[in-house]
Amino acid sequence: MAVETENPNQTMVSYFFLEGLTYTAEHPSLFFLLFLLIYSITVTGNLLILITVGSDHHLFSPMYHFLGHLSFLDACLSTVTVPKVMAGLLTLDGKVISFEGCVVQLYCFHFLASTECFLYTVMAYDRYLAICQPLHYPVVMTRRMWTGLAGITWAIGAGHSAAHTALTFLLPYCGPHHIAYFFCDIPPVLKLACADTTVNELVMLANIGTVAAGCLVLIVISYVFIVVAVLRIHTAEGRQRAFSTCTAHLTVVLLYYMPPVCIYLQPRSSGAGAGAPAVFYTVVTPTLNPFIYTLRNKEMKQALQRLLCQGSRGSTGGSQPP
């Protein structure tokens, strides 16, 4: 399973072997069921939010439009990594991933993850306008504006991921095959390159670090202004409503940003034992997002109740007699 190169003493790998997560090998069936449960909850919860936002006219606003994009991203992000982890828990062949499959997985992961990073920044800007500039909000955040902002996040995410994927796989890979991780990510893949990766690591640190830090700084600045504006609201009910719509977003941002900092700012420390932070933001955070946004949002809870009631009436019903 190797492809010959121009150098007769060097072969290019055609597959990689994902070593998976530490400690899961002792009880693979138990962890398979655990990941299956988490993945089912993630996909079901995020698709339920996506359907609710798309079908309920009460949620026709920029905030819920962005939330729909976030739910779709979370469902896809989990799909990129979790099924392969589950396959590796069942058989050794499930841990094998082709070279092309590794390229696709790395690209899709960073495409979705970076798009989500930019989307959180747009969501913070939306909340800033809604709370700090309420009179200008309908004028600035038009339908064309909010759909354009969402589209820009996807476009920038695609370009950002394409650049990193190209830089990673332009390097030669002539062995070994074992990736000390549970999916194809930049730091563990670079460890297998048969060339100096210093430039790649510096670009990764500068690019991803700048993007993540820049987005986080913009989010923090937005929320500083938001907190000041909320504290100026005279009624307790108004302050509570404003905080409830913001704390969910801020909670998700903190859950999302902390683990990648541990991984990409220390690329040489990544390995099988460093998988815990990645599991948190690739598996756990997408699962928690639907609960965070629904449990702390009165409008979402009411919309979900309306959707479920419509579904129950449709399943029990048929047509009513005149």
Coordinates of C-alpha atoms in Angstrom, one line a residue:
M1 CA 0.0 0.0 0.0
A2 CA 2.6 2.5 -1.0
V3 CA 3.2 4.5 -4.2
E4 CA 6.7 4.8 -5.7
T5 CA 8.2 8.3 -6.1
E6 CA 11.0 9.6 -8.3
N7 CA 13.5 8.7 -5.6
P8 CA 13.9 4.9 -5.7
N9 CA 14.8 4.8 -2.0
Q10 CA 11.6 6.7 -1.0
T11 CA 7.9 5.6 -1.1
M12 CA 4.9 7.8 -0.6
V13 CA 2.3 6.4 1.8
S14 CA -1.2 5.7 0.4
Y15 CA -2.9 5.2 3.8
F16 CA -2.6 6.2 7.5
F17 CA -3.5 4.4 10.6
L18 CA -5.4 6.4 13.3
E19 CA -4.3 5.3 16.7
G20 CA -7.5 6.6 18.2
L21 CA -8.2 7.9 21.7
T22 CA -6.2 6.8 24.8
Y23 CA -7.9 4.3 27.1
T24 CA -10.7 3.4 24.7
A25 CA -9.0 0.2 23.6
E26 CA -9.7 -1.4 27.0
H27 CA -13.5 -1.3 26.5
P28 CA -14.1 -0.6 22.9
S29 CA -17.8 -1.8 22.9
L30 CA -18.6 0.5 25.8
F31 CA -17.0 3.5 24.2
F32 CA -18.7 2.7 20.9
L33 CA -22.1 2.8 22.5
L34 CA -21.1 6.0 24.3
F35 CA -20.0 7.7 21.1
L36 CA -23.1 6.4 19.3
L37 CA -25.3 7.9 22.0
I38 CA -23.5 11.3 21.9
Y39 CA -23.5 11.4 18.1
S40 CA -27.2 10.6 17.9
I41 CA -28.0 13.3 20.4
T42 CA -25.8 15.8 18.5
V43 CA -27.3 15.2 15.1
T44 CA -30.9 14.9 16.4
G45 CA -30.6 18.0 18.6
N46 CA -29.0 20.2 16.0
L47 CA -31.3 19.1 13.2
L48 CA -34.2 19.8 15.4
I49 CA -33.1 23.3 16.0
L50 CA -32.4 23.8 12.3
I51 CA -35.9 22.6 11.4
T52 CA -37.5 24.7 14.1
V53 CA -35.6 27.9 13.0
G54 CA -36.5 27.2 9.3
S55 CA -40.2 26.5 9.9
D56 CA -41.3 28.9 12.6
H57 CA -42.1 32.4 11.4
H58 CA -41.7 33.7 15.0
L59 CA -38.0 33.0 14.7
F60 CA -37.5 34.9 11.4
S61 CA -34.7 37.1 12.6
P62 CA -30.9 37.4 12.2
M63 CA -30.1 35.8 15.6
Y64 CA -32.0 32.6 14.8
H65 CA -30.8 32.6 11.2
F66 CA -27.2 32.5 12.5
L67 CA -28.2 29.9 15.0
G68 CA -29.5 27.7 12.2
H69 CA -26.1 27.9 10.5
L70 CA -24.4 27.1 13.8
S71 CA -26.6 24.0 14.3
F72 CA -25.8 22.8 10.8
L73 CA -22.1 23.3 11.3
D74 CA -22.2 21.4 14.6
A75 CA -23.9 18.4 13.1
C76 CA -21.4 18.3 10.2
L77 CA -18.4 18.9 12.4
S78 CA -19.3 15.9 14.6
T79 CA -20.0 13.8 11.5
V80 CA -16.5 14.5 10.1
T81 CA -14.8 12.9 13.2
V82 CA -17.2 10.7 15.3
P83 CA -18.2 8.0 12.8
K84 CA -14.5 7.3 12.0
V85 CA -13.8 7.0 15.7
M86 CA -16.7 4.6 16.1
A87 CA -15.5 2.5 13.1
G88 CA -12.0 2.3 14.7
L89 CA -13.6 1.0 17.9
L90 CA -15.2 -1.9 16.1
T91 CA -12.3 -3.2 13.9
L92 CA -8.6 -2.5 13.2
D93 CA -9.6 -1.9 9.6
G94 CA -11.8 0.9 10.8
K95 CA -8.7 2.8 12.0
V96 CA -7.2 2.8 8.5
I97 CA -7.9 5.9 6.4
S98 CA -6.6 6.4 2.8
F99 CA -4.3 9.3 2.0
E100 CA -7.1 10.9 0.0
G101 CA -9.5 10.3 2.8
C102 CA -7.1 12.0 5.3
V103 CA -6.9 15.0 3.0
V104 CA -10.7 15.3 2.8
Q105 CA -11.1 14.8 6.5
L106 CA -8.5 17.5 7.4
Y107 CA -10.0 19.9 4.9
C108 CA -13.6 19.4 6.0
F109 CA -12.7 19.6 9.7
H110 CA -10.9 22.9 9.3
F111 CA -13.5 24.3 6.9
L112 CA -16.3 23.7 9.4
A113 CA -14.3 24.7 12.5
S114 CA -13.0 28.0 11.0
T115 CA -16.4 28.8 9.6
E116 CA -17.9 28.3 13.1
C117 CA -15.2 30.5 14.5
F118 CA -16.1 33.4 12.1
L119 CA -19.8 32.7 12.7
Y120 CA -19.4 33.2 16.5
T121 CA -17.9 36.6 15.7
V122 CA -20.8 37.6 13.5
M123 CA -23.3 36.5 16.1
A124 CA -21.5 38.7 18.7
Y125 CA -21.7 41.6 16.3
D126 CA -25.4 40.9 15.8
R127 CA -26.0 40.9 19.5
Y128 CA -24.0 44.2 19.9
L129 CA -26.2 45.9 17.3
A130 CA -29.4 44.6 18.7
I131 CA -28.7 45.7 22.3
C132 CA -26.4 48.7 21.9
Q133 CA -27.8 50.2 18.7
P134 CA -31.5 49.1 18.8
L135 CA -32.8 52.0 16.7
H136 CA -30.3 51.4 14.0
Y137 CA -30.5 47.6 14.1
P138 CA -33.4 47.1 11.6
V139 CA -31.7 49.5 9.2
V140 CA -28.3 47.9 9.4
M141 CA -29.1 44.2 9.9
T142 CA -31.4 43.8 6.8
R143 CA -32.1 40.4 5.4
R144 CA -29.5 41.0 2.6
M145 CA -27.0 41.9 5.3
W146 CA -27.5 38.9 7.5
T147 CA -27.5 36.4 4.6
G148 CA -24.4 38.1 3.2
L149 CA -22.6 37.9 6.6
A150 CA -23.4 34.2 6.8
G151 CA -22.2 33.6 3.3
I152 CA -19.0 35.4 3.9
T153 CA -18.2 33.2 7.0
W154 CA -18.6 30.1 4.8
A155 CA -16.4 31.5 2.0
I156 CA -13.6 32.6 4.3
G157 CA -13.7 29.3 6.1
A158 CA -13.4 27.4 2.8
G159 CA -10.4 29.5 1.7
H160 CA -8.7 29.3 5.2
S161 CA -9.0 25.5 5.2
A162 CA -7.9 25.1 1.6
A163 CA -4.7 27.1 2.3
H164 CA -3.8 24.9 5.4
T165 CA -4.7 21.7 3.7
A166 CA -2.5 22.5 0.7
L167 CA 0.5 23.5 2.9
T168 CA 0.1 20.3 4.9
F169 CA -0.1 17.8 2.0
L170 CA 2.4 19.5 -0.3
L171 CA 5.0 17.9 2.0
P172 CA 6.2 14.4 1.2
Y173 CA 4.9 11.5 3.4
C174 CA 7.0 8.4 3.1
G175 CA 6.3 6.8 6.4
P176 CA 5.6 6.0 9.2
H177 CA 1.8 5.5 8.8
H178 CA 0.6 5.8 12.4
I179 CA -1.2 9.1 13.3
A180 CA -1.1 9.5 17.1
Y181 CA -4.6 11.0 17.1
F182 CA -8.2 10.0 16.5
F183 CA -8.6 12.0 13.2
C184 CA -6.5 13.7 10.6
D185 CA -5.5 17.1 12.0
I186 CA -2.6 19.3 11.1
P187 CA -0.3 18.9 14.1
P188 CA -0.3 15.0 14.2
V189 CA -0.1 14.7 10.4
L190 CA 2.9 17.1 10.2
K191 CA 4.8 14.8 12.6
L192 CA 4.8 12.1 9.8
A193 CA 6.2 14.3 7.1
C194 CA 9.5 13.4 5.6
A195 CA 10.7 17.0 5.5
D196 CA 11.3 20.0 7.7
T197 CA 7.9 21.2 9.1
T198 CA 9.2 24.3 10.8
V199 CA 7.7 26.7 8.2
N200 CA 4.3 24.9 8.3
E201 CA 4.2 25.1 12.1
L202 CA 5.0 28.8 12.1
V203 CA 2.4 29.4 9.4
M204 CA -0.2 27.4 11.4
L205 CA 0.7 29.2 14.6
A206 CA 0.6 32.6 13.0
N207 CA -2.5 32.0 10.9
I208 CA -4.7 30.0 13.2
G209 CA -3.5 31.9 16.2
T210 CA -4.2 35.3 14.5
V211 CA -7.6 34.2 13.3
A212 CA -8.7 32.7 16.6
A213 CA -7.2 35.5 18.7
G214 CA -8.7 38.2 16.4
C215 CA -12.2 36.7 16.5
L216 CA -12.0 36.2 20.3
V217 CA -10.9 39.8 20.8
L218 CA -13.8 41.1 18.7
I219 CA -16.2 39.0 20.6
V220 CA -14.9 40.2 24.0
I221 CA -15.0 43.8 22.9
S222 CA -18.6 43.3 21.7
Y223 CA -19.6 41.8 25.0
V224 CA -18.0 44.6 27.0
F225 CA -20.2 47.1 25.2
I226 CA -23.2 44.7 25.6
V227 CA -22.7 44.4 29.4
V228 CA -22.5 48.2 29.8
A229 CA -25.6 48.6 27.7
V230 CA -27.5 45.9 29.6
L231 CA -26.6 47.4 33.0
R232 CA -28.2 50.7 31.8
I233 CA -31.6 49.0 31.2
H234 CA -33.9 50.2 33.9
T235 CA -36.2 47.2 34.2
A236 CA -35.2 43.9 35.7
E237 CA -37.1 42.0 33.1
G238 CA -35.4 43.9 30.3
R239 CA -31.9 43.1 31.8
Q240 CA -32.8 39.5 32.3
R241 CA -34.0 39.1 28.7
A242 CA -30.9 40.7 27.3
F243 CA -28.6 38.6 29.4
S244 CA -30.4 35.4 28.6
T245 CA -29.9 35.9 24.8
C246 CA -26.2 36.7 25.3
T247 CA -25.1 34.2 28.0
A248 CA -25.9 31.3 25.8
H249 CA -23.7 32.6 23.0
L250 CA -20.9 33.5 25.4
T251 CA -21.0 30.1 27.1
V252 CA -20.7 28.3 23.7
V253 CA -17.9 30.6 22.7
L254 CA -15.8 29.8 25.8
L255 CA -16.5 26.0 25.4
Y256 CA -15.4 26.3 21.7
Y257 CA -12.3 28.4 22.0
M258 CA -10.4 27.0 25.0
P259 CA -9.5 23.5 23.7
P260 CA -8.1 24.6 20.3
V261 CA -5.8 27.0 22.1
C262 CA -4.2 24.0 23.9
I263 CA -3.7 22.1 20.6
Y264 CA -2.7 24.6 17.9
L265 CA -0.5 26.9 20.1
Q266 CA 1.6 23.8 21.1
P267 CA 1.7 21.7 17.8
R268 CA 4.6 19.5 18.9
S269 CA 2.7 18.4 22.0
S270 CA -0.1 16.9 20.1
G271 CA -0.5 13.2 20.3
A272 CA -2.9 10.4 21.5
G273 CA -2.8 11.8 25.0
A274 CA -3.7 15.3 23.7
G275 CA -7.0 14.1 22.2
A276 CA -9.1 15.1 25.2
P277 CA -9.3 18.8 24.4
A278 CA -10.1 18.0 20.7
V279 CA -12.9 15.6 21.9
F280 CA -14.3 18.4 23.9
Y281 CA -14.8 20.8 21.0
T282 CA -15.4 18.3 18.3
V283 CA -17.8 15.9 20.2
V284 CA -19.0 17.4 23.5
T285 CA -19.6 21.1 22.5
P286 CA -21.7 20.3 19.4
T287 CA -23.8 18.1 21.7
L288 CA -24.2 20.8 24.4
N289 CA -25.1 23.6 22.0
P290 CA -28.7 22.6 21.4
F291 CA -29.4 22.4 25.1
I292 CA -27.6 25.6 25.9
Y293 CA -29.5 27.6 23.3
T294 CA -32.9 26.0 24.0
L295 CA -32.9 25.9 27.8
R296 CA -31.8 29.5 28.1
N297 CA -34.0 30.9 25.3
K298 CA -37.7 31.3 26.0
E299 CA -38.6 31.9 22.3
M300 CA -36.7 28.7 21.2
K301 CA -38.5 26.6 23.8
Q302 CA -41.9 28.0 22.7
A303 CA -41.0 27.3 19.1
L304 CA -40.0 23.7 19.9
Q305 CA -43.2 23.2 21.7
R306 CA -45.2 24.4 18.7
L307 CA -43.2 22.2 16.4
L308 CA -43.7 19.1 18.6
C309 CA -47.4 19.8 19.1
Q310 CA -47.8 20.1 15.3
G311 CA -46.0 16.8 14.9
S312 CA -48.1 15.0 17.5
R313 CA -51.3 16.3 16.0
G314 CA -50.2 15.2 12.5
S315 CA -49.3 11.7 13.7
T316 CA -52.5 11.2 15.7
G317 CA -54.8 12.8 13.4
G318 CA -56.0 12.5 10.0
S319 CA -58.7 15.0 9.1
Q320 CA -61.2 16.3 11.6
P321 CA -64.9 15.9 10.8
P322 CA -66.7 19.1 9.7

